[in-house]
mmCIF file with all atom_site columns, C-alpha atoms and ligand atoms in Angstrom:
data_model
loop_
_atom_site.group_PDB
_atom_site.id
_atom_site.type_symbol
_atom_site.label_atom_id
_atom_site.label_alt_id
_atom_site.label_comp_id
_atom_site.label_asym_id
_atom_site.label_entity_id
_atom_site.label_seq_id
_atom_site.pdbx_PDB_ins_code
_atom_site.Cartn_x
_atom_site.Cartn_y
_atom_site.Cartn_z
_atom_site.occupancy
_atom_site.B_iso_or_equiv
_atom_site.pdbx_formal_charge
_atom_site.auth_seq_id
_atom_site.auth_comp_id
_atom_site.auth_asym_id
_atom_site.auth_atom_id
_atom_site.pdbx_PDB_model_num
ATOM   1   C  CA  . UNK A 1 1   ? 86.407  119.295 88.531  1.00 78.00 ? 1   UNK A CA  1
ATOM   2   C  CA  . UNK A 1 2   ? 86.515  121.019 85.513  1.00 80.00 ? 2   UNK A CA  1
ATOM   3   C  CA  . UNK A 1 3   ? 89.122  123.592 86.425  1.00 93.00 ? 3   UNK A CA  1
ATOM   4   C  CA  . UNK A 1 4   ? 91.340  121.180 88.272  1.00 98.00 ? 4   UNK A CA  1
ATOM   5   C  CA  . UNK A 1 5   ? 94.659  120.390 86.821  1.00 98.00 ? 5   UNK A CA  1
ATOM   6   C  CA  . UNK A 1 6   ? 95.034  117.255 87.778  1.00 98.00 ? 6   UNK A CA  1
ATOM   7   C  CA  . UNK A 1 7   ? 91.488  116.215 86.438  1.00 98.00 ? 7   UNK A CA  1
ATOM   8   C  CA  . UNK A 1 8   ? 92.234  117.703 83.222  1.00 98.00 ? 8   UNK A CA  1
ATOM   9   C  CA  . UNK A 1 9   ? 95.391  115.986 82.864  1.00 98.00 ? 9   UNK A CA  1
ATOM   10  C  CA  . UNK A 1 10  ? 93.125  112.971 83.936  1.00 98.00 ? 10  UNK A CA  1
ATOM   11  C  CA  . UNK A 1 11  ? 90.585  113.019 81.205  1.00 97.00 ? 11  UNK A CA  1
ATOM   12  C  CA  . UNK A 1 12  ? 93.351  113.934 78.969  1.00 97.00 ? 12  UNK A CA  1
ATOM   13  C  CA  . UNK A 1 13  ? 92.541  116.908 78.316  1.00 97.00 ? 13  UNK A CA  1
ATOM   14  C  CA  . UNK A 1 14  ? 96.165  117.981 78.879  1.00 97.00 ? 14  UNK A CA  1
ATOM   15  C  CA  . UNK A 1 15  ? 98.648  116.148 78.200  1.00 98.00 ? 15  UNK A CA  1
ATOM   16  C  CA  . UNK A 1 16  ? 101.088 114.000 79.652  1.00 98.00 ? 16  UNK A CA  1
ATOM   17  C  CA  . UNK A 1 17  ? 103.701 111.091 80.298  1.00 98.00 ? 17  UNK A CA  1
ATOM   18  C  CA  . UNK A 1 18  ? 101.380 108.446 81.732  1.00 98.00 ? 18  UNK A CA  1
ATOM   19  C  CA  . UNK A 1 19  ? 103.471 105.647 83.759  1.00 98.00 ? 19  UNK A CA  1
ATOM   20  C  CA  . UNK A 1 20  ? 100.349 103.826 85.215  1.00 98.00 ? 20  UNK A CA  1
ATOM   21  C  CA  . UNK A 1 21  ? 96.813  103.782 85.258  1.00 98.00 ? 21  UNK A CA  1
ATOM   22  C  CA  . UNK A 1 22  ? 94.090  101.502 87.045  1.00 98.00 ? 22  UNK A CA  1
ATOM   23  C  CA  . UNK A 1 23  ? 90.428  102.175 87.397  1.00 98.00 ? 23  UNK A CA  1
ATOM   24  C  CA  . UNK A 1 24  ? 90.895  104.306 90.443  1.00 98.00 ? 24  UNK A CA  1
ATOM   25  C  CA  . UNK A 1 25  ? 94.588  105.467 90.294  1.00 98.00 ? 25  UNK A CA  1
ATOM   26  C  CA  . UNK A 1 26  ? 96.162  107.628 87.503  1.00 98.00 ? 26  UNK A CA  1
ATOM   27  C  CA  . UNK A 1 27  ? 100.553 107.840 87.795  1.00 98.00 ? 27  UNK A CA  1
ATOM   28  C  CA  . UNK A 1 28  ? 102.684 110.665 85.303  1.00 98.00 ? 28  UNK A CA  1
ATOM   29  C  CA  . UNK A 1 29  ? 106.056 112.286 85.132  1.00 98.00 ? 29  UNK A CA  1
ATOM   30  C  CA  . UNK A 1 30  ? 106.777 115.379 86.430  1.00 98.00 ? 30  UNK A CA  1
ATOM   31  C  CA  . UNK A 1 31  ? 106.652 118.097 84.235  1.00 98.00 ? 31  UNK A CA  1
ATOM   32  C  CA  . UNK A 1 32  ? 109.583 120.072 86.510  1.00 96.00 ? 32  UNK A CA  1
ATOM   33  C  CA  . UNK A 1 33  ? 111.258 116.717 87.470  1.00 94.00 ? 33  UNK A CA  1
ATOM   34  C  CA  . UNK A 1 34  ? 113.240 116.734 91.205  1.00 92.00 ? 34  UNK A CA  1
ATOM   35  C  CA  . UNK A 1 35  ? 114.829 114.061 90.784  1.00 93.00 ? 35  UNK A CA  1
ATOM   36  C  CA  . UNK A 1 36  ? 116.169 111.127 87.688  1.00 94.00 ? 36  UNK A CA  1
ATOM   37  C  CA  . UNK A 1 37  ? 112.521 109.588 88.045  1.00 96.00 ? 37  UNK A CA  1
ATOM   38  C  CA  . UNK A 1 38  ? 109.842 111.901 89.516  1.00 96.00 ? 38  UNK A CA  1
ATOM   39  C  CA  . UNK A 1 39  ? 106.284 110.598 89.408  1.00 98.00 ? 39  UNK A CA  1
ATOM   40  C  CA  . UNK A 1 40  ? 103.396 111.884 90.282  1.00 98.00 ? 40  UNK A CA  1
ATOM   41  C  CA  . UNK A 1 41  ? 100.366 109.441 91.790  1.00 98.00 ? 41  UNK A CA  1
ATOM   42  C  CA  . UNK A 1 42  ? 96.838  110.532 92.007  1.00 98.00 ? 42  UNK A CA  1
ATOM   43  C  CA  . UNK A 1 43  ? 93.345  109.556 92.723  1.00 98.00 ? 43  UNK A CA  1
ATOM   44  C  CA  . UNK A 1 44  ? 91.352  110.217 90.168  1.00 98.00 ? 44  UNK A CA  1
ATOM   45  C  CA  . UNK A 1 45  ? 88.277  111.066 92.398  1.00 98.00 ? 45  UNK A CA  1
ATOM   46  C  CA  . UNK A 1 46  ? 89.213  114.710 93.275  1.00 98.00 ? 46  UNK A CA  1
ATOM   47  C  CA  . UNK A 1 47  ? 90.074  115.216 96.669  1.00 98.00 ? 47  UNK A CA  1
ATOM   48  C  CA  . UNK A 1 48  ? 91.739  118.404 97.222  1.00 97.00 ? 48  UNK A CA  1
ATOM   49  C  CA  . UNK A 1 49  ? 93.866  117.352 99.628  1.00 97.00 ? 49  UNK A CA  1
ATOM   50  C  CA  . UNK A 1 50  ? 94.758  115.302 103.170 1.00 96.00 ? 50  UNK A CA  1
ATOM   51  C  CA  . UNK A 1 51  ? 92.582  117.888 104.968 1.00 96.00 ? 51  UNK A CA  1
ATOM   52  C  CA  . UNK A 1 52  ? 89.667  116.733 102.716 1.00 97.00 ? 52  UNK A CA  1
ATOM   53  C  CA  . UNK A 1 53  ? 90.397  113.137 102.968 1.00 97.00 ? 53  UNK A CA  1
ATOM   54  C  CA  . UNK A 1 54  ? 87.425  111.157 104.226 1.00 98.00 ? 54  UNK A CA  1
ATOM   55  C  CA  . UNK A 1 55  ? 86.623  107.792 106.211 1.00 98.00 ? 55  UNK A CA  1
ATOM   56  C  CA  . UNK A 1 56  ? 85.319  106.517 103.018 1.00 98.00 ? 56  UNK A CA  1
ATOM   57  C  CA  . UNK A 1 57  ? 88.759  107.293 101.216 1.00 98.00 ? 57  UNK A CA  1
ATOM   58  C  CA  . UNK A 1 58  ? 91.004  104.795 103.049 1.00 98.00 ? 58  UNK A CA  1
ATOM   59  C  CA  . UNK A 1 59  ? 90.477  102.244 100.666 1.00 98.00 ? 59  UNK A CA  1
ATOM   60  C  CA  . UNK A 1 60  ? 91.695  104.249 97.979  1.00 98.00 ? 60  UNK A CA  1
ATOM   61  C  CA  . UNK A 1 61  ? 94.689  105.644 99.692  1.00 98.00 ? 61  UNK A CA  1
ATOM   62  C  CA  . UNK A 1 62  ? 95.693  101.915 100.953 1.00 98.00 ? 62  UNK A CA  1
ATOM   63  C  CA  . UNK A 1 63  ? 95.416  101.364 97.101  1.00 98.00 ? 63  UNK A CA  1
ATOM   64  C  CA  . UNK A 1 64  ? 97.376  104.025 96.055  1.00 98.00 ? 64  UNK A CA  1
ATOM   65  C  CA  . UNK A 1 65  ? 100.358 102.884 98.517  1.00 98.00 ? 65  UNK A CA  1
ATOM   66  C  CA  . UNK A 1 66  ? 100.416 99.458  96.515  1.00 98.00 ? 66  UNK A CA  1
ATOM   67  C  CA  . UNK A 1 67  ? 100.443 101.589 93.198  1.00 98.00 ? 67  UNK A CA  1
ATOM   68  C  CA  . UNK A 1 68  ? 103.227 103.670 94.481  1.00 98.00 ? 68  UNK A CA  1
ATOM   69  C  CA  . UNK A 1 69  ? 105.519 100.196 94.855  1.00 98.00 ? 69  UNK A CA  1
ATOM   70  C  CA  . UNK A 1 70  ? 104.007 99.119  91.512  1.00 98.00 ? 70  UNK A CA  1
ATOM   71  C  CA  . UNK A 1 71  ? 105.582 102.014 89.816  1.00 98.00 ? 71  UNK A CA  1
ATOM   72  C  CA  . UNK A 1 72  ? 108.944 102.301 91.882  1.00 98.00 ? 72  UNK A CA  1
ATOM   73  C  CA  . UNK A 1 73  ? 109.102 98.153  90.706  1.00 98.00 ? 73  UNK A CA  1
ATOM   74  C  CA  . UNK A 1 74  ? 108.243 99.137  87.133  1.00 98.00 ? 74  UNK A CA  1
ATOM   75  C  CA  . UNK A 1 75  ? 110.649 102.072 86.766  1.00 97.00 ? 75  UNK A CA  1
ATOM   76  C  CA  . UNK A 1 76  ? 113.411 100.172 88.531  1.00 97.00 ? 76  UNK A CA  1
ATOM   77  C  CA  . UNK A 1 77  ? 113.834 102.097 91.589  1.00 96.00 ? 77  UNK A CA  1
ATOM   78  C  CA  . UNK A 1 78  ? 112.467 99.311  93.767  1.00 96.00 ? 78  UNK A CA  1
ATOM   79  C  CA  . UNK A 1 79  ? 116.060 98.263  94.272  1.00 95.00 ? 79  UNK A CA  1
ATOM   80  C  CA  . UNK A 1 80  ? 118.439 101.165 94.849  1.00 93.00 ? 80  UNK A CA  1
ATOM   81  C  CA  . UNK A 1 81  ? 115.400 102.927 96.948  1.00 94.00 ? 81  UNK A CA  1
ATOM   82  C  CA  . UNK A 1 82  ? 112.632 105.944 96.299  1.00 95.00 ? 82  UNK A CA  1
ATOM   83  C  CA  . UNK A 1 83  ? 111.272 108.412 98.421  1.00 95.00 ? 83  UNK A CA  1
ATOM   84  C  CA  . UNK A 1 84  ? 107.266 109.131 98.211  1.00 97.00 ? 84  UNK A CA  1
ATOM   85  C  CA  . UNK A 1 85  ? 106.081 112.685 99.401  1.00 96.00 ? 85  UNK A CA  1
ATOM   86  C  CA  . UNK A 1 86  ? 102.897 114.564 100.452 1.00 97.00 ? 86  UNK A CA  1
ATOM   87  C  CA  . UNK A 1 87  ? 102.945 118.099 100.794 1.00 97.00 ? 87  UNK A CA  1
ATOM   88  C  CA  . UNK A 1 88  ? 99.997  119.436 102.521 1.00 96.00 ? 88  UNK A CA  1
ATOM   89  C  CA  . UNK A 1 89  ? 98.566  123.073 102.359 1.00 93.00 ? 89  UNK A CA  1
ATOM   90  C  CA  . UNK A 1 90  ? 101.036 126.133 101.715 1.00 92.00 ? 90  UNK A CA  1
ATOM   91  C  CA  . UNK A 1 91  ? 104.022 125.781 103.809 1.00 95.00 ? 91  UNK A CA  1
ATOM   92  C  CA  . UNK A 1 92  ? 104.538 122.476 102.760 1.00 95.00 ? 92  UNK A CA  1
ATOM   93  C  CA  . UNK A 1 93  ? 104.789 124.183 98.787  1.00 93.00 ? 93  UNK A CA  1
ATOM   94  C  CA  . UNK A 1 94  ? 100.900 122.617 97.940  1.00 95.00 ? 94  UNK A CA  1
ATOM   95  C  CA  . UNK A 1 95  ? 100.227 124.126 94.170  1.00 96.00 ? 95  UNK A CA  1
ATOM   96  C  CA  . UNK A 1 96  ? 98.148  121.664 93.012  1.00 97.00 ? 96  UNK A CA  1
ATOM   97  C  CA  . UNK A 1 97  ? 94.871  121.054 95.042  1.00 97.00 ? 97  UNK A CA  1
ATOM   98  C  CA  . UNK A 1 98  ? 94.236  117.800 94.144  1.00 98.00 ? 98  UNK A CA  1
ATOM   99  C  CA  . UNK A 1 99  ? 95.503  115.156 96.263  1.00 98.00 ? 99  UNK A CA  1
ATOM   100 C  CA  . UNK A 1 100 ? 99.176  113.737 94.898  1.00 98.00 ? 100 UNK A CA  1
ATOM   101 C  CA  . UNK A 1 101 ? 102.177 111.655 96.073  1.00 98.00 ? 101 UNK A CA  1
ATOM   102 C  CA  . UNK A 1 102 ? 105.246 112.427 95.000  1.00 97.00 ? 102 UNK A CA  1
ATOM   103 C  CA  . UNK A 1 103 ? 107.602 109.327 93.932  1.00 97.00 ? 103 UNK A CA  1
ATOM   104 C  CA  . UNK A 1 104 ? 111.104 110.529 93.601  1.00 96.00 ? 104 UNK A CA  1
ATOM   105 C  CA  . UNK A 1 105 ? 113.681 107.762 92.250  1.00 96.00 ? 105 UNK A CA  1
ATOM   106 C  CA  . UNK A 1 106 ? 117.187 107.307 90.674  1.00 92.00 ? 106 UNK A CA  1
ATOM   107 C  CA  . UNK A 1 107 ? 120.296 108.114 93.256  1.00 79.00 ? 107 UNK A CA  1
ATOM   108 C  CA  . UNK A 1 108 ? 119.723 112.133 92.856  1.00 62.00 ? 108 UNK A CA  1
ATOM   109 C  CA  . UNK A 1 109 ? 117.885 114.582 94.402  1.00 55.00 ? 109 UNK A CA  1
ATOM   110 C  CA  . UNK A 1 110 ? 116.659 112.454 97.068  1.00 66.00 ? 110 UNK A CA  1
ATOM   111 C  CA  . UNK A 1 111 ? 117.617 114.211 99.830  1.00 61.00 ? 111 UNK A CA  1
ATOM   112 C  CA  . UNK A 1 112 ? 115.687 116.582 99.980  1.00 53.00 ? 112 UNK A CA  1
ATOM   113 C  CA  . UNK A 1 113 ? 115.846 118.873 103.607 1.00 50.00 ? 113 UNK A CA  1
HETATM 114 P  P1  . LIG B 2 .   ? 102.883 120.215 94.750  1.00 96.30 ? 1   LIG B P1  1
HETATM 115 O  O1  . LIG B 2 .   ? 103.859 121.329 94.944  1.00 96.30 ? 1   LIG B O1  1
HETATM 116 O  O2  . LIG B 2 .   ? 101.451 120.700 94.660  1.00 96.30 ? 1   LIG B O2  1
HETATM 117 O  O3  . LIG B 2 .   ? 103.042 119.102 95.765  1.00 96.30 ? 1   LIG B O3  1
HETATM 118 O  O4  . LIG B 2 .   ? 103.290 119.532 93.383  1.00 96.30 ? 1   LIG B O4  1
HETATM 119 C  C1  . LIG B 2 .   ? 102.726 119.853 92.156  1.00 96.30 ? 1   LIG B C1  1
HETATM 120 C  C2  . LIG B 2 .   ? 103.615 119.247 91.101  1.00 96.30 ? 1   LIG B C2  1
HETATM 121 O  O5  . LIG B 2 .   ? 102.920 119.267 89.875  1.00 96.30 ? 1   LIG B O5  1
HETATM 122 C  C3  . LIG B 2 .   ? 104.930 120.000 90.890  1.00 96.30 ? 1   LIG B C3  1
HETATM 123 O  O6  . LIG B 2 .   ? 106.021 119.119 91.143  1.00 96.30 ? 1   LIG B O6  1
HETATM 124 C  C4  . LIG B 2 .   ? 104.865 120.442 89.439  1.00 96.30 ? 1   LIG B C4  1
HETATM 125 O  O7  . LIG B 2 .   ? 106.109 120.358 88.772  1.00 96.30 ? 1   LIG B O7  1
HETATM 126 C  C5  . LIG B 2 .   ? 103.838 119.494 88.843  1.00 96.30 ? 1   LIG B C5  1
HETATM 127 N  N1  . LIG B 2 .   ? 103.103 120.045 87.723  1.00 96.30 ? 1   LIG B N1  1
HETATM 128 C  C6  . LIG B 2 .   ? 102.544 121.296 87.671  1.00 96.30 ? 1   LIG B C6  1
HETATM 129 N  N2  . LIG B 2 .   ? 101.903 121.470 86.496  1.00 96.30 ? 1   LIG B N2  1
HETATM 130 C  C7  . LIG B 2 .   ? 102.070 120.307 85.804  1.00 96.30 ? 1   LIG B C7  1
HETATM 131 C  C8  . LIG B 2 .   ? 101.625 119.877 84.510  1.00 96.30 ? 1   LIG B C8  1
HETATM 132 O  O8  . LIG B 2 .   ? 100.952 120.586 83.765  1.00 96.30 ? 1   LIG B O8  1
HETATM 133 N  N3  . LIG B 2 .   ? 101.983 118.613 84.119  1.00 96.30 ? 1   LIG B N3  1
HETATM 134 C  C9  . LIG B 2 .   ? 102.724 117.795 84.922  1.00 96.30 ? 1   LIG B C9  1
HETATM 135 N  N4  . LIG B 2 .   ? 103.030 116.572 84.427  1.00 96.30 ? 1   LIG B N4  1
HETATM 136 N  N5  . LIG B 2 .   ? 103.144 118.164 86.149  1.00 96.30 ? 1   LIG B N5  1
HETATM 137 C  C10 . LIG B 2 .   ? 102.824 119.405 86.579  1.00 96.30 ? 1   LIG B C10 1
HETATM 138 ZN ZN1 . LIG B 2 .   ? 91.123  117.326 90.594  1.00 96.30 ? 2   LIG B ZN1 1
#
């Protein structure tokens, strides 16, 4: 989607700090950072969010779970521990509408109420 963010940042259109990439799954820092490490993981089929998510989708999503401890692994959070959100929709604080997980890593800001 052309006006989409997270597609932009995607086909690199806009830039940023890319931790991981696969065929399927694209992974980048936060440009407001929460937290010591704060990644974000996306598909990179759009799906605007977990309302939208279809049948077809749950391979993906299983995928993107494996990614998720990939990262955490790679950026050495695996250890001391990392929390992975999903907001959903606007009273959960949604801005972007295309599907993310939030990895948040690194002893501060983790507990988050
Ligand atoms: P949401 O609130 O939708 O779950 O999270 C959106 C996240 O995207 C926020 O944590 C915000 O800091 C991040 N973000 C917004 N715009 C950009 C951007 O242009 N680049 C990067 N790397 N992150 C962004
Ligand atoms: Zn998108």
């Amino acid at each position: 989607m052309a006006e989409c963010l997270f597609c932009r940042i995607i086909a690199g259109d806009i830039p940023a700090e890319k931790v991981y990439e696969d065929e399927e799954i694209f992974a980048f820092k936060d440009i407001a950072p929460k937290a010591p490490l704060h990644v974000l993981v996306v598909p990179k089929k759009h799906i605007a969010g977990l309302e939208e998510l279809e049948e077809g989708d749950v391979p993906l999503m299983g995928r993107i779970q494996l990614a998720l401890r990939d990262i955490a692994r790679d950026q050495g959070v695996a250890d001391s521990g990392y929390r992975v959100i999903l907001n959903c929709g606007r009273d959960a604080g949604q801005v972007v509408f295309h599907i993310h997980y939030h990895l948040l890593g690194g002893g501060q800001g983790l507990n988050l109420d």
